Coordinates of C-alpha atoms in Angstrom, one line a residue:
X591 CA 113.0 135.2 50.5
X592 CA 112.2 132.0 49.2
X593 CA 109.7 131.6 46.3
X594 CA 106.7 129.5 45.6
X595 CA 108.0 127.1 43.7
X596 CA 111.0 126.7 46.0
X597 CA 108.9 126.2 49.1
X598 CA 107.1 123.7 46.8
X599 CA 110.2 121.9 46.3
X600 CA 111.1 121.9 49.2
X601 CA 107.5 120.8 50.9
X602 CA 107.3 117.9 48.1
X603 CA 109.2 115.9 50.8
X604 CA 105.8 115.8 53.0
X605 CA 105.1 112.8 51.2
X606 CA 102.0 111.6 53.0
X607 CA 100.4 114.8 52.4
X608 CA 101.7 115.4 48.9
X609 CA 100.9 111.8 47.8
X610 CA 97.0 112.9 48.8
X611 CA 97.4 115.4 46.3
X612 CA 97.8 118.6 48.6
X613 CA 99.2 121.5 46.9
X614 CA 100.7 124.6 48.2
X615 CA 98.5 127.5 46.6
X616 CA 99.9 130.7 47.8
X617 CA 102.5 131.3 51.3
X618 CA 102.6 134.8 52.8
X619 CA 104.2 136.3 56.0
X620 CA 102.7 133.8 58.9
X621 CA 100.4 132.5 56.2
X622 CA 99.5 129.5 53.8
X623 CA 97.0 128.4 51.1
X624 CA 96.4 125.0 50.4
X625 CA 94.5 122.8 48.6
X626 CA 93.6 119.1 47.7
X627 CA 92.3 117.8 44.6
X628 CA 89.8 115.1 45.8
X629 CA 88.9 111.6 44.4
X630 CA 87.7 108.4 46.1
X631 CA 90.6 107.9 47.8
X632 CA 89.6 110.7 49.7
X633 CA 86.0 109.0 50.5
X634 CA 84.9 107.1 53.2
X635 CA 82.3 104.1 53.4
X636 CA 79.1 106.9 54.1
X637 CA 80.7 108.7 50.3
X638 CA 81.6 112.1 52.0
X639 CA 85.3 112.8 52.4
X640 CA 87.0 111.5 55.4
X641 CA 88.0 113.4 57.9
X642 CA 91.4 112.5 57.9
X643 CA 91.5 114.2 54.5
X644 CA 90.3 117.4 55.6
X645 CA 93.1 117.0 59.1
X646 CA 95.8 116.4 56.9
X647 CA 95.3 119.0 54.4
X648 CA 94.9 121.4 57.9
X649 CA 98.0 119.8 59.3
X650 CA 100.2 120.7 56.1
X651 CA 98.8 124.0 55.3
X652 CA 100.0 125.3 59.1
X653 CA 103.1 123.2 58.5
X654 CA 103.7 125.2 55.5
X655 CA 102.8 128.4 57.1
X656 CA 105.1 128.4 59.8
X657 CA 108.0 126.7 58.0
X658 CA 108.3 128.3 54.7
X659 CA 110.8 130.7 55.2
X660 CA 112.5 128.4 58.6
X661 CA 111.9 124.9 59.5
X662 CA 111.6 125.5 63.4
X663 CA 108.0 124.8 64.4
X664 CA 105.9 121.6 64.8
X665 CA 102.7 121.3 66.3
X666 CA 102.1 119.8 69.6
X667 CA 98.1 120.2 69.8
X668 CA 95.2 119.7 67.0
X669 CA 91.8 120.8 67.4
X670 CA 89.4 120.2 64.8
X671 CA 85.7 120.5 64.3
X672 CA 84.0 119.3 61.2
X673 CA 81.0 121.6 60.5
X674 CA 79.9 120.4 57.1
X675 CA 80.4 118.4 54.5
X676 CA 82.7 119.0 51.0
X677 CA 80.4 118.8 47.9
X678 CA 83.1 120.0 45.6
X679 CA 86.2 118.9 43.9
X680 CA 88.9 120.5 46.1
X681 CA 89.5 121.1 49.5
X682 CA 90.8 124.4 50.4
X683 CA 93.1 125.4 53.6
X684 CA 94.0 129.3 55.0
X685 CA 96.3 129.1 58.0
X686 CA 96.7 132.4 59.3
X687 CA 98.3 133.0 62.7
X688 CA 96.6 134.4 65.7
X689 CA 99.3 134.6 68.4
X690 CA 103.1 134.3 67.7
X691 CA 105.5 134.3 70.9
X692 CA 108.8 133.0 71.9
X693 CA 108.4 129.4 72.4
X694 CA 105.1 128.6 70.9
X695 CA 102.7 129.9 68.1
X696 CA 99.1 129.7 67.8
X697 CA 97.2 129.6 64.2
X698 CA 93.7 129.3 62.7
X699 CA 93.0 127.1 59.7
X700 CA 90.0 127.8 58.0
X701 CA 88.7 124.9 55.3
X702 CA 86.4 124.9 52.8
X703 CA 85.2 123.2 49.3
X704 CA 85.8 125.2 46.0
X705 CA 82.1 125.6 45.9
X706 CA 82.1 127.8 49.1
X707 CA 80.7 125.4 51.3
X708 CA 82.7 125.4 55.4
X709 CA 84.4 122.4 55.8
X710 CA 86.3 122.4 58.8
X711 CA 88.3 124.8 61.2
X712 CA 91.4 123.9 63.1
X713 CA 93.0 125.6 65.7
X714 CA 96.5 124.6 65.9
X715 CA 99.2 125.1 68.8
X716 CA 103.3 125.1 67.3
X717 CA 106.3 124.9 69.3
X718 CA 109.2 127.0 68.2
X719 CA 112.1 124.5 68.2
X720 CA 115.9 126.1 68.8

């Protein structure tokens, strides 16, 4: 069984993601907690934080959810709706997995700020590659 730091290592090659300062917080069995430290990079023209802030921390914490222990899965459909608006410092991502079968996986990623305010919530379809 891998260990934090190790997947950390290992997930420090997700540049794009990693460069935006996402951070893996915690991993679990078909689970991952991630966050982003935000600044106005993050920001777009209105001052709130982009949206493809929020996606991308959503994209990486499923990413490292269903790849921390085997990289086998990628995701082959998003869905995301944006249901309020990050008034904190951090961005914070649970993917936990609803449905797990043979060829494909299904998962739930749940974002808020660290002020408790709902950010976003991604549903997310992997495909088990062999």
């Amino acid at each position: 069984m891998r260990t934090l730091e190790e997947v950390r290592e290992i997930f420090s090659n997700d540049r794009f993601a990693t460069e935006n300062f996402a951070v893996i917080d915690e991993i679990g069995e078909n689970y991952a907690k991630c966050s982003m430290h935000l600044n106005e990079r993050h920001k777009n023209a209105m001052g709130s934080v982009m949206g493809g802030a929020t996606f991308t921390l959503a994209d990486f914490t499923f990413a490292v959810a269903t790849n921390w222990q085997e990289m086998k899965t990628v995701s082959i459909s998003s869905n995301i709706a944006y249901i309020g608006v990050a008034k904190g410092s951090r961005l914070i991502a649970e993917a936990k997995m609803i449905k797990n079968g043979r060829t494909t996986c299904y998962y739930q990623v749940s974002i808020s700020d660290d002020l408790g305010n709902k950010v976003a919530e991604v549903t997310i379809t992997g495909l088990h590659k062999s």
